[in-house]
XYZ file of N, CA, C and O in Angstrom:
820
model
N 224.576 221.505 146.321
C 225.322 222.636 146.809
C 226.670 222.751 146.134
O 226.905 222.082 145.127
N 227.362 223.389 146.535
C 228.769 224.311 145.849
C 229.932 223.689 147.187
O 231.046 223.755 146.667
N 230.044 223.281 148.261
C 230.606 222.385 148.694
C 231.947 221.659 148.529
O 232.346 221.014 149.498
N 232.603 221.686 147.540
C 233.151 220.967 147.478
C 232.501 219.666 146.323
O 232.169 220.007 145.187
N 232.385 218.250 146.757
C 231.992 217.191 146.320
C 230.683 216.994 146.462
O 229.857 216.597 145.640
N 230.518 217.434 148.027
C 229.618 217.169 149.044
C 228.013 217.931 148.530
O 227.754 219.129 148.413
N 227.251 216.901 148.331
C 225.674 217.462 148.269
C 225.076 217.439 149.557
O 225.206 216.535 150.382
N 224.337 218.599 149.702
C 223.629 218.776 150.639
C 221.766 219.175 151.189
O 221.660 220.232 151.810
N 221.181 218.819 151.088
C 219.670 219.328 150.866
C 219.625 220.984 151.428
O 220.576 221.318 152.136
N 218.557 222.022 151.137
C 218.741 223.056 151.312
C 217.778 223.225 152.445
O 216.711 222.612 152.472
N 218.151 224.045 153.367
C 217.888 224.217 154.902
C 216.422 224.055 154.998
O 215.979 223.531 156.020
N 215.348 224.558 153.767
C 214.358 225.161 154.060
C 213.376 223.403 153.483
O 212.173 223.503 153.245
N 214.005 222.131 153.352
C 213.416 221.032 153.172
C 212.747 220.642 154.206
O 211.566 220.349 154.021
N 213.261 220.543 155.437
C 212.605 220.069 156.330
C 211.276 220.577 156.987
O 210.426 220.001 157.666
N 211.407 221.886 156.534
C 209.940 222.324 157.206
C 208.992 222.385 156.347
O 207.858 222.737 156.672
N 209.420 221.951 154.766
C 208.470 221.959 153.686
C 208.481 220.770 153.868
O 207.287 220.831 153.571
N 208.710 219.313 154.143
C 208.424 218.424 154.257
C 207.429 217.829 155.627
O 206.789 216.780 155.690
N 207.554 218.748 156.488
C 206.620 218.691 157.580
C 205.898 219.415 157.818
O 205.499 219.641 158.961
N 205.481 220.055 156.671
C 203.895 220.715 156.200
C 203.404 220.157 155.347
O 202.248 219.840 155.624
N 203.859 219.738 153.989
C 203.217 218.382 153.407
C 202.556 217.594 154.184
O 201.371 217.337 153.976
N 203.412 216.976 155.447
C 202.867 215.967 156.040
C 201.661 215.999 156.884
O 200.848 215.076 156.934
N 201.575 217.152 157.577
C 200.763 218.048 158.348
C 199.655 218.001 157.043
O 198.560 217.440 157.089
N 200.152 218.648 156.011
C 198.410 218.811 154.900
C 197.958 217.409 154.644
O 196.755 217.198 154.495
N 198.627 216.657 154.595
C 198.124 215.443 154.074
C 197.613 214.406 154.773
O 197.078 213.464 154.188
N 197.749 214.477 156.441
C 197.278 213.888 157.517
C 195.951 214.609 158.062
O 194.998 214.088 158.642
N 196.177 216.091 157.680
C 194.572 216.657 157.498
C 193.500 216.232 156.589
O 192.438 215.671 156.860
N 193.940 216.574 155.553
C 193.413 215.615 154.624
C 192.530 214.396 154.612
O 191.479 214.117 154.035
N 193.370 213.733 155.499
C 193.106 212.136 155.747
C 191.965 212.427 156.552
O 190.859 212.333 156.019
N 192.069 212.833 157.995
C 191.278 213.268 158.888
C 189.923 213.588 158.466
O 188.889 213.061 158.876
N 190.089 214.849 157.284
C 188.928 215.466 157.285
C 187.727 214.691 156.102
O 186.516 214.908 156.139
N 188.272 213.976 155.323
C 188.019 213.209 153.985
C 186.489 212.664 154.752
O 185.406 212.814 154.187
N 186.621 212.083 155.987
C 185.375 210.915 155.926
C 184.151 212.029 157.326
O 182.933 211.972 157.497
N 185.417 213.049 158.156
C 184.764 213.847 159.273
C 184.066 214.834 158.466
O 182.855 214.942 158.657
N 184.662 215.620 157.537
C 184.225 217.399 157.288
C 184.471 217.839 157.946
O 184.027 218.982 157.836
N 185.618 217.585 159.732
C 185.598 219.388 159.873
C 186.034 220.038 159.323
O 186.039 221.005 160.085
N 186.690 220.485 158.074
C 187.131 221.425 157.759
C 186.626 221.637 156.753
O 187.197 220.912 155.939
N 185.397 222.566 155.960
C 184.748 222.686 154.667
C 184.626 223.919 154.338
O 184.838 224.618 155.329
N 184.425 224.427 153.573
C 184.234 225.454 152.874
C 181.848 225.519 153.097
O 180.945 224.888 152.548
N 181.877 226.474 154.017
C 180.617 226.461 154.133
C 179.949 227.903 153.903
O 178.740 228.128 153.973
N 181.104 228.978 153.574
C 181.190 230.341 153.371
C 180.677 230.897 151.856
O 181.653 230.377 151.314
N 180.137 231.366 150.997
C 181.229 231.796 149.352
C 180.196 232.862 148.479
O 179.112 232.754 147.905
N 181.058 233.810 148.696
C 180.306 235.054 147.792
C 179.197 235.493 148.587
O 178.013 235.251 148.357
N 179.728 236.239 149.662
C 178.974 236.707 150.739
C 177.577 235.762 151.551
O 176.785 236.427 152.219
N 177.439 234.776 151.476
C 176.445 234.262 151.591
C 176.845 232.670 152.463
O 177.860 232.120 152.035
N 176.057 231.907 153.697
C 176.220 230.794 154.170
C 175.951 229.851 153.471
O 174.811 229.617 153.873
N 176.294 228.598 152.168
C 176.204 227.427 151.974
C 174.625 226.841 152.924
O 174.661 226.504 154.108
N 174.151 226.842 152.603
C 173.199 225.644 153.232
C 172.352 224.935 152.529
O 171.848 225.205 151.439
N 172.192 223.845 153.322
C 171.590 222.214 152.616
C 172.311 221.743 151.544
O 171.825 221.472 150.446
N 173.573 221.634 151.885
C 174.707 221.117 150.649
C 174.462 219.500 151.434
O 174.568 218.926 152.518
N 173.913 219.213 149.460
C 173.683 217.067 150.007
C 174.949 216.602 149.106
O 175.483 215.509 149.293
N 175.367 217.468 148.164
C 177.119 217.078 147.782
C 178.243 218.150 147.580
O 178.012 219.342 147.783
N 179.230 217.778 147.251
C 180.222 218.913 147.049
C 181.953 217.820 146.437
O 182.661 216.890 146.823
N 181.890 218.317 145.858
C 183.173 217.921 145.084
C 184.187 218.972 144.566
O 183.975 219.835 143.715
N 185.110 218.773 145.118
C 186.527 219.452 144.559
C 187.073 218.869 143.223
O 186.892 217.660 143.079
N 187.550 219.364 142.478
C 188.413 218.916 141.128
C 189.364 220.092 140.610
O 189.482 221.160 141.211
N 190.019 219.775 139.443
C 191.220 220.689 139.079
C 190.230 222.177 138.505
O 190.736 223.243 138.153
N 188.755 221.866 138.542
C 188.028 223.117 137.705
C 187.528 223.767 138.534
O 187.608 224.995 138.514
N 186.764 222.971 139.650
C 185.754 223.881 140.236
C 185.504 223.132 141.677
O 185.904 222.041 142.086
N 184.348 224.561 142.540
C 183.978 223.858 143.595
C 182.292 223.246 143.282
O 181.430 224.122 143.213
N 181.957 222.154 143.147
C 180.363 221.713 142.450
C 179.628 221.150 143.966
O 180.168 220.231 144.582
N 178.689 221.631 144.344
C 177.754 221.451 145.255
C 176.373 221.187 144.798
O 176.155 221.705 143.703
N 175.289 220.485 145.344
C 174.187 220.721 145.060
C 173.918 220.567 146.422
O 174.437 219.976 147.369
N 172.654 221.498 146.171
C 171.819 221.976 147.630
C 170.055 222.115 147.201
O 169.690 222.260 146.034
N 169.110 222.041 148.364
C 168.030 221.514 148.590
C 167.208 222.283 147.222
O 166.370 221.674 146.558
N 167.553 223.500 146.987
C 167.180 224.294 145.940
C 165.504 224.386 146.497
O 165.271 224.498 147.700
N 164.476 224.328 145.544
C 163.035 224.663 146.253
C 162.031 223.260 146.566
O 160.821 223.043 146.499
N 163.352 222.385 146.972
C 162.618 221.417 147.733
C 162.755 221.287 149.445
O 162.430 220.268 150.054
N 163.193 222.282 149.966
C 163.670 222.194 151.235
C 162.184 221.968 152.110
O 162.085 221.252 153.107
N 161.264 222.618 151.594
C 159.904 222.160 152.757
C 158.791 222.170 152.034
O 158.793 223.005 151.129
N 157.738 221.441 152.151
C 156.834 220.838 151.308
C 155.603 222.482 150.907
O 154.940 222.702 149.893
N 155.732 223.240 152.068
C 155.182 224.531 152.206
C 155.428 225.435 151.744
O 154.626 226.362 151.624
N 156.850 225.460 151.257
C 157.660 226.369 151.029
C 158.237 226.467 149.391
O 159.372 226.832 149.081
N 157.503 226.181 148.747
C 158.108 226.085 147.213
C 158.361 227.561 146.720
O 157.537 228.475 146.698
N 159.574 227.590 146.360
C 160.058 229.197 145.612
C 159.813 228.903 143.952
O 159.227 227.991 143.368
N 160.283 229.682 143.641
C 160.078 230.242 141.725
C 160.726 229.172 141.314
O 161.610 228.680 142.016
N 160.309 228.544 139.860
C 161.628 227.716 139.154
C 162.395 228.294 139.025
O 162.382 229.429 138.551
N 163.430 227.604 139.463
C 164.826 227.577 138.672
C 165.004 227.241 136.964
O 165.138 226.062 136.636
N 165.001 227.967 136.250
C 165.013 227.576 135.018
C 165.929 229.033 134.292
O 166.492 229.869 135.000
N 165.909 229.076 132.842
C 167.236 230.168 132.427
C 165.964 231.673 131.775
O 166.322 232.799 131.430
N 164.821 231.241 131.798
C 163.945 232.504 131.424
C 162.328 232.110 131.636
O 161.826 232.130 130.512
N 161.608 231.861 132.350
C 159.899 231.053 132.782
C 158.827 232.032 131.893
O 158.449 233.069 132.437
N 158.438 231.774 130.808
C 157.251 232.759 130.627
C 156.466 233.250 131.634
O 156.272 232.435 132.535
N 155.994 234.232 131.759
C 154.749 234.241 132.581
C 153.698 233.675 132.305
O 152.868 233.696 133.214
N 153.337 233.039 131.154
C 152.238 232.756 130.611
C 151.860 230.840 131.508
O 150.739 230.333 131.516
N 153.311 230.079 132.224
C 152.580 228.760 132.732
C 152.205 229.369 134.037
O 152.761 230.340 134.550
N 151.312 228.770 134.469
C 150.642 228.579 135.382
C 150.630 226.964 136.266
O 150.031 226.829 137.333
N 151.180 226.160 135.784
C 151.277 224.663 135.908
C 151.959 224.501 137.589
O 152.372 225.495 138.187
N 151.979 223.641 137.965
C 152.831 222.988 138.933
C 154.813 223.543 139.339
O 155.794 223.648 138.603
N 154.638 223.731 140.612
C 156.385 224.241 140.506
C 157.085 222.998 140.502
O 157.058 222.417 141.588
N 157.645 222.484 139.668
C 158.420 220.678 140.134
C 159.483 220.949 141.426
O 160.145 221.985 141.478
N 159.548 220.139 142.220
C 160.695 219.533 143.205
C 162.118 220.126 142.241
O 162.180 219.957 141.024
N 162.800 220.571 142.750
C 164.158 220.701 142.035
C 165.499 221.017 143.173
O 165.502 221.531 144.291
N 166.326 220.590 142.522
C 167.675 220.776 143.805
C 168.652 221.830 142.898
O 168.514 221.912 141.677
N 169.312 222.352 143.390
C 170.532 223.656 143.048
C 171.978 222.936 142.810
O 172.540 222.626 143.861
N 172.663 222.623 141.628
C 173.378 222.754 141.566
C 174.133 224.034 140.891
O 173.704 224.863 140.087
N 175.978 223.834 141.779
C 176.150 224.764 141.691
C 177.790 225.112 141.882
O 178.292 225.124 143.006
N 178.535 225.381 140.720
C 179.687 225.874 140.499
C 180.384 226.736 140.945
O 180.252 227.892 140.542
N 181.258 226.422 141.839
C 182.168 227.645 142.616
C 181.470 228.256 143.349
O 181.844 229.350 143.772
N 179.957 227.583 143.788
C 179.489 228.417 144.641
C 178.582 229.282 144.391
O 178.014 229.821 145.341
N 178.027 229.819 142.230
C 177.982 231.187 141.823
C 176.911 230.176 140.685
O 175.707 229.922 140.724
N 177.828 229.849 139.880
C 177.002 229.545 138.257
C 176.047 228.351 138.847
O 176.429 227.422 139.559
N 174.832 228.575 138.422
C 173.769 227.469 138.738
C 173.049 227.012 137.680
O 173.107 227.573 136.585
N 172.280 225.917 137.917
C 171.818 225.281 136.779
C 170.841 224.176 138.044
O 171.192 223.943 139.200
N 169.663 223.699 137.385
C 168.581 222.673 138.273
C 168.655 221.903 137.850
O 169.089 221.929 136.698
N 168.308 220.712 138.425
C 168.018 219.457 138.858
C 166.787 219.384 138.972
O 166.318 219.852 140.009
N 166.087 218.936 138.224
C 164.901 218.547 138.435
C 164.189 217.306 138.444
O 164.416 216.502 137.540
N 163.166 216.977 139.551
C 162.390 215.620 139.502
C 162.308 215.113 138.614
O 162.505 216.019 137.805
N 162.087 213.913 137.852
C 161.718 213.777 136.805
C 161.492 212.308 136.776
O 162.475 211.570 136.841
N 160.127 211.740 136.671
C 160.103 209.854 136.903
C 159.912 209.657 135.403
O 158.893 208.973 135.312
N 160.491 209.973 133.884
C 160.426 209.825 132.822
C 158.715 210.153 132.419
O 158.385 209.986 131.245
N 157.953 210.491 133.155
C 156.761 211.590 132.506
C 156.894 212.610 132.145
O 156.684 213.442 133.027
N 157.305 213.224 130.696
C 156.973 214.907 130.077
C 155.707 215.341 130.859
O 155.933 216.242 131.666
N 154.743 215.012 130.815
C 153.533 215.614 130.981
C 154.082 216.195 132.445
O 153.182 216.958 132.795
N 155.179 216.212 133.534
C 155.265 216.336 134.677
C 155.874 217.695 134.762
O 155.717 218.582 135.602
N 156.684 217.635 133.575
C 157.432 218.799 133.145
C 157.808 219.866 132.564
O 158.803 220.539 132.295
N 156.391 219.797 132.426
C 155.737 220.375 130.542
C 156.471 221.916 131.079
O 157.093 222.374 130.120
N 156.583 222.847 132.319
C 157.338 223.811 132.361
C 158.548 224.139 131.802
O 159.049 225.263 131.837
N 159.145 222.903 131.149
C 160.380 223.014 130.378
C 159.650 224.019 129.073
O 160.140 225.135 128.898
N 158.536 223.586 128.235
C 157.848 224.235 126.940
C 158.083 225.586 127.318
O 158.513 226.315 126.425
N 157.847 226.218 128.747
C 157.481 227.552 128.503
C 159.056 228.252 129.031
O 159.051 229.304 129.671
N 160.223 227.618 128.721
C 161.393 228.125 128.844
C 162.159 228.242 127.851
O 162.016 227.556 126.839
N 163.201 229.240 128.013
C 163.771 229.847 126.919
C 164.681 229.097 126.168
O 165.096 229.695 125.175
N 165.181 227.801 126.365
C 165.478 227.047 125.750
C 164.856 226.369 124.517
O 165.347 226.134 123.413
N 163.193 226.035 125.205
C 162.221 225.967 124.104
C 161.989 226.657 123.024
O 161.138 226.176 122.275
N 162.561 227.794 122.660
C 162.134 228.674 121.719
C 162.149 227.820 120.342
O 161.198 227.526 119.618
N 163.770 227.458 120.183
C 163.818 226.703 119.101
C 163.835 225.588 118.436
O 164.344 225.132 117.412
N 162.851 225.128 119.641
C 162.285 223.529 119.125
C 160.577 224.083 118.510
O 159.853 223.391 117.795
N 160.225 225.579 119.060
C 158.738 226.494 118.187
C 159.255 226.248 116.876
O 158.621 225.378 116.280
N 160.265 226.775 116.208
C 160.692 227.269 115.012
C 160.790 226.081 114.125
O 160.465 226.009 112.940
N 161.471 224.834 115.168
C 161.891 223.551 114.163
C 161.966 222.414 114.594
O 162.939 222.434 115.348
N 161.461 221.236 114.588
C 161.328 219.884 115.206
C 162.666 219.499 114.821
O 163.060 219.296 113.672
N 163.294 219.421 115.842
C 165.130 218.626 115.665
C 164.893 217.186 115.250
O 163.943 216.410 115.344
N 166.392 217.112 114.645
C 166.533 215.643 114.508
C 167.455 215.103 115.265
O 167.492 214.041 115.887
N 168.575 216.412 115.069
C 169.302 216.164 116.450
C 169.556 217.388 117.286
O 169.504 218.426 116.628
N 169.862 217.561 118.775
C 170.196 218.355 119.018
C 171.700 218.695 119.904
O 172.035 217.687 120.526
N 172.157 219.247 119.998
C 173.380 219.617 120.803
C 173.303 220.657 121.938
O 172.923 221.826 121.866
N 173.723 220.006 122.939
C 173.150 220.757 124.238
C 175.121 221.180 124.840
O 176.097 220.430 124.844
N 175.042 222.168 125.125
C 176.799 222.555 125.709
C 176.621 223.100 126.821
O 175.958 224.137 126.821
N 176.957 222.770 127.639
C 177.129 222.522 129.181
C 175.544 222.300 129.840
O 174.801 223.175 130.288
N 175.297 220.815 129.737
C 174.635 220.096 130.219
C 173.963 220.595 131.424
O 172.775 220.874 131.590
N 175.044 220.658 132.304
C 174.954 220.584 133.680
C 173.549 219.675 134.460
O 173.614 218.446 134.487
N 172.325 220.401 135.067
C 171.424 219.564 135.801
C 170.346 219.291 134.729
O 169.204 219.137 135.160
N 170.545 219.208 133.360
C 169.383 218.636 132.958
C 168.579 218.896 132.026
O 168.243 218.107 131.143
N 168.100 220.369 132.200
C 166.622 221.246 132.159
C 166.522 221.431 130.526
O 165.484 221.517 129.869
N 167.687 221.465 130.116
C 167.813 221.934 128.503
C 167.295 220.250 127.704
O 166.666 220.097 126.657
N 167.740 219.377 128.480
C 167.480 217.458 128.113
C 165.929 217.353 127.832
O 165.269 217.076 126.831
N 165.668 217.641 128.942
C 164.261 217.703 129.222
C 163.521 218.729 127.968
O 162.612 218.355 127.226
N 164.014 219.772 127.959
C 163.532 220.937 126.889
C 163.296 220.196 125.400
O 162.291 220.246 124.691
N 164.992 219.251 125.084
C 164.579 218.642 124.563
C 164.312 217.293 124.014
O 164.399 216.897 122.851
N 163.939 216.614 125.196
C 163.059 215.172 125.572
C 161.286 215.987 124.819
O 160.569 215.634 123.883
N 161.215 216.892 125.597
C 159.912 217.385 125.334
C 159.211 217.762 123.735
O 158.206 217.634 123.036
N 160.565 218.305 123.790
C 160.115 218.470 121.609
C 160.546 217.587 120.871
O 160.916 217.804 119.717
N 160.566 216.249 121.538
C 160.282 214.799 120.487
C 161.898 214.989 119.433
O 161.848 214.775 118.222
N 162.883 215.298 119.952
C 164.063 215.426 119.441
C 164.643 213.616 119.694
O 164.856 213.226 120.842
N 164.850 212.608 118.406
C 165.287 211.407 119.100
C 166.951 211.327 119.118
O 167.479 210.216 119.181
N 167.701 212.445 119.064
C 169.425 211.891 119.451
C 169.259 213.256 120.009
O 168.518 214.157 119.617
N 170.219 213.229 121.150
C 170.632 214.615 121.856
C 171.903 214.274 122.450
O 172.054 213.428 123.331
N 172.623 214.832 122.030
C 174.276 214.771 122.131
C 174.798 216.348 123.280
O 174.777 217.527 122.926
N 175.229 215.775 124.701
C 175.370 216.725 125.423
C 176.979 217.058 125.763
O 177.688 216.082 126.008
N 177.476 218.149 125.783
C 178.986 218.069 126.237
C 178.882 218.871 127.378
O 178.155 219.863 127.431
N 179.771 218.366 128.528
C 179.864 218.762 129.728
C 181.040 218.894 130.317
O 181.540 217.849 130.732
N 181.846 220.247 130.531
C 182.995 220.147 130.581
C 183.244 219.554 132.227
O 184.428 219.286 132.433
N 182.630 219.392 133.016
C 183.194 219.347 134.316
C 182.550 217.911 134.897
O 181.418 217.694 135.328
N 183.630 217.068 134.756
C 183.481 215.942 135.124
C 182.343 215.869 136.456
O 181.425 215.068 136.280
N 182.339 216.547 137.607
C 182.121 216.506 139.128
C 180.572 216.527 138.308
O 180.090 215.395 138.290
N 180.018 217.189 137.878
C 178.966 217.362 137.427
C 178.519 216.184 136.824
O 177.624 215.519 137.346
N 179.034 215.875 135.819
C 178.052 214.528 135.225
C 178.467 213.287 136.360
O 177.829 212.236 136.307
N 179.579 213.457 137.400
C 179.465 212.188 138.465
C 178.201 212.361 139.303
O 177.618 211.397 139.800
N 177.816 213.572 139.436
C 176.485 213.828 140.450
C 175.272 213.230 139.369
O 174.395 212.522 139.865
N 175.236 213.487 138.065
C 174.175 213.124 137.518
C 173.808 211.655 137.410
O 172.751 211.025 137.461
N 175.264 211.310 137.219
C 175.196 209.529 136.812
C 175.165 208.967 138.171
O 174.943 207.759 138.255
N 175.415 209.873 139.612
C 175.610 208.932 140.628
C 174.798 209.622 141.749
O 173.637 209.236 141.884
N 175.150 210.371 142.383
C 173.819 210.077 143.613
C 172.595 211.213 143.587
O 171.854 211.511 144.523
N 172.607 211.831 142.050
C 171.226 212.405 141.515
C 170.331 211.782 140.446
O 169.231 212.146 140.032
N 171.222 210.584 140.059
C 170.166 209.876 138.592
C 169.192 209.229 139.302
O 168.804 208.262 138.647
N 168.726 209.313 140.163
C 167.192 208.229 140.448
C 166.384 210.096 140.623
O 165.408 210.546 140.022
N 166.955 210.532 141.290
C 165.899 212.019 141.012
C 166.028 212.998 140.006
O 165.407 214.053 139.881
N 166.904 212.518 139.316
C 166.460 213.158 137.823
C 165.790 212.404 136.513
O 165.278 212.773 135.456
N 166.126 210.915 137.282
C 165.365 210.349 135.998
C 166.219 209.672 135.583
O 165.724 208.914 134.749
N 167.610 209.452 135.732
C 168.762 208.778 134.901
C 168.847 209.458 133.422
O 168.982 208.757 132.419
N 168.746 211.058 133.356
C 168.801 211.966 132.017
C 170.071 211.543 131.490
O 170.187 211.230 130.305
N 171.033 211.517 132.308
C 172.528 211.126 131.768
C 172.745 209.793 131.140
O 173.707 209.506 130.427
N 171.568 208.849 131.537
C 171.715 207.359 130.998
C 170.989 206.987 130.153
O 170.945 205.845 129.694
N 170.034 208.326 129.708
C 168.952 207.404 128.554
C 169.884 206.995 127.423
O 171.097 207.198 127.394
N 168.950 206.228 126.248
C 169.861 205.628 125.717
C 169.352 206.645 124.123
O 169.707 206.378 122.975
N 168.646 207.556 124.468
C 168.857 208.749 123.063
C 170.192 209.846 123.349
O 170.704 210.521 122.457
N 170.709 209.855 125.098
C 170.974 211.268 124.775
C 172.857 210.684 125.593
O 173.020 210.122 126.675
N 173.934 211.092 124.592
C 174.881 210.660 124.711
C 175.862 211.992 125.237
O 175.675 213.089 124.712
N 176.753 211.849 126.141
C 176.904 212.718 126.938
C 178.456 212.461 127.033
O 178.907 211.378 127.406
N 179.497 213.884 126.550
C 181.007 213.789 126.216
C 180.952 214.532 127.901
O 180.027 214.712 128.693
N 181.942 214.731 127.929
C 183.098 215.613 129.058
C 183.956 215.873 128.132
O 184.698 215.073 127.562
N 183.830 217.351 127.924
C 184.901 218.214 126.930
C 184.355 219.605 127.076
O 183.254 219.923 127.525
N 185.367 220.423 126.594
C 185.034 221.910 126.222
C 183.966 222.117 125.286
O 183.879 221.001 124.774
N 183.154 222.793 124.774
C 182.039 222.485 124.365
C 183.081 223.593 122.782
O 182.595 223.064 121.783
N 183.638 224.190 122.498
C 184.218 224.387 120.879
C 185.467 223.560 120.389
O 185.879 223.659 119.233
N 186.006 222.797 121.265
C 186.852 222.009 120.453
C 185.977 220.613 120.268
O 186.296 219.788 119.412
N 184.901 220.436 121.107
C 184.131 219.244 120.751
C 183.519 219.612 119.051
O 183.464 218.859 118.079
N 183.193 220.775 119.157
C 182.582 221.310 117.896
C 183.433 221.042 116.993
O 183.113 219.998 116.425
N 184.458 221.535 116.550
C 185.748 221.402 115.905
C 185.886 220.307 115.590
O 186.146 220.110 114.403
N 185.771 219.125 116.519
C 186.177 217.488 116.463
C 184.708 217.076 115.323
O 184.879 216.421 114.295
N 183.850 217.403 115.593
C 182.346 217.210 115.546
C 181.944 217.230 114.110
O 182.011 218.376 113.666
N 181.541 216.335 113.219
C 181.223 216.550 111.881
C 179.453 216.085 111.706
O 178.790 215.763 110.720
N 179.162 216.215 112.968
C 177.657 216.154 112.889
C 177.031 217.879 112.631
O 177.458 218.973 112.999
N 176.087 217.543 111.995
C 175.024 218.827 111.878
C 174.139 219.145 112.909
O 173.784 218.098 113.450
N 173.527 220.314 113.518
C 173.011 220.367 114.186
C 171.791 221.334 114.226
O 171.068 221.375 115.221
């Protein structure tokens, strides 16, 4: 302050210091309870959320996706399905960014033959055209593109994934139902922006 000598804190400290305290004793509270969650987002109720993680990027959830009842199997989740499989719908769970951007999780006990629905997705196109040697997958997320190419006999696959929360779900309480995709020992997996990794990157692809 202007005072004289004399410093003084400004009036409006104390009640910003006993709302800090107030957020951060909530906080505490709610960390191990959940009452307080975000179960709302983009017109729609959250349900069968088995995780959810906050970070400086995003809100990352995964939910039952079309494994919720053994009766009840919906469409794959995948980024384009030919019409042409006819095969098996696999078990798969929803993950899912802010609530909005999604990407699957799928079963996977290290049998292709289980998954062969990856072949008839649009990712597959250009493993038709060219047997990789290596491939580069940018934003990882649950998998499906690994698998795409696990399936076309690609032996290095180098994945970048910008959002940490995501590869913690893969490496931690989704790698026994995906297969441990994040841990094989062909397919090596950054956390980065997927064009300055490029930039850094003097591999061919």
């Amino acid at each position: 302050g202007r005072s004289g000598r004399r410093l003084f804190a400004p009036p409006q400290i104390l009640p910003s210091l006993l709302t800090a305290g107030a957020c951060a004793a909530m906080a505490a509270v709610n960390a191990p309870a959940g009452i307080v969650d975000l179960n709302f987002a983009n017109g729609r109720v959250l349900e069968g959320i088995l995780y959810r993680k906050w970070n400086e990027l995003s809100y990352v959830i995964v939910h039952a996706g079309n494994t919720r009842a053994k009766g009840e199997k919906r469409p794959i989740a995948a980024w384009g399905m030919s019409s042409a499989y006819a095969g098996p719908v696999p078990d798969q769970y929803g993950l899912r960014i802010d609530a909005y951007a999604g990407t699957p999780i799928n079963a996977f006990r290290g049998d292709l033959s289980e998954v062969q629905f990856v072949t008839y997705d649009i990712p597959a196109l250009v493993y038709r055209l060219k047997t990789p040697r290596r491939a580069l997958i940018i934003g990882s997320g649950g998998g499906i593109d690994i698998l795409a190419a696990l399936s076309a006999g690609c032996p290095e696959i180098n994945c970048v994934e910008i959002n940490p929360a995501v590869v913690a779900a893969m490496r931690g309480p989704f790698r026994d139902f995906s297969g441990g995709l994040y841990l094989l020992p062909q397919v090596k997996v950054a956390v980065a922006e997927g064009r300055s990794f490029i930039q850094r990157d003097s591999s061919l692809y």
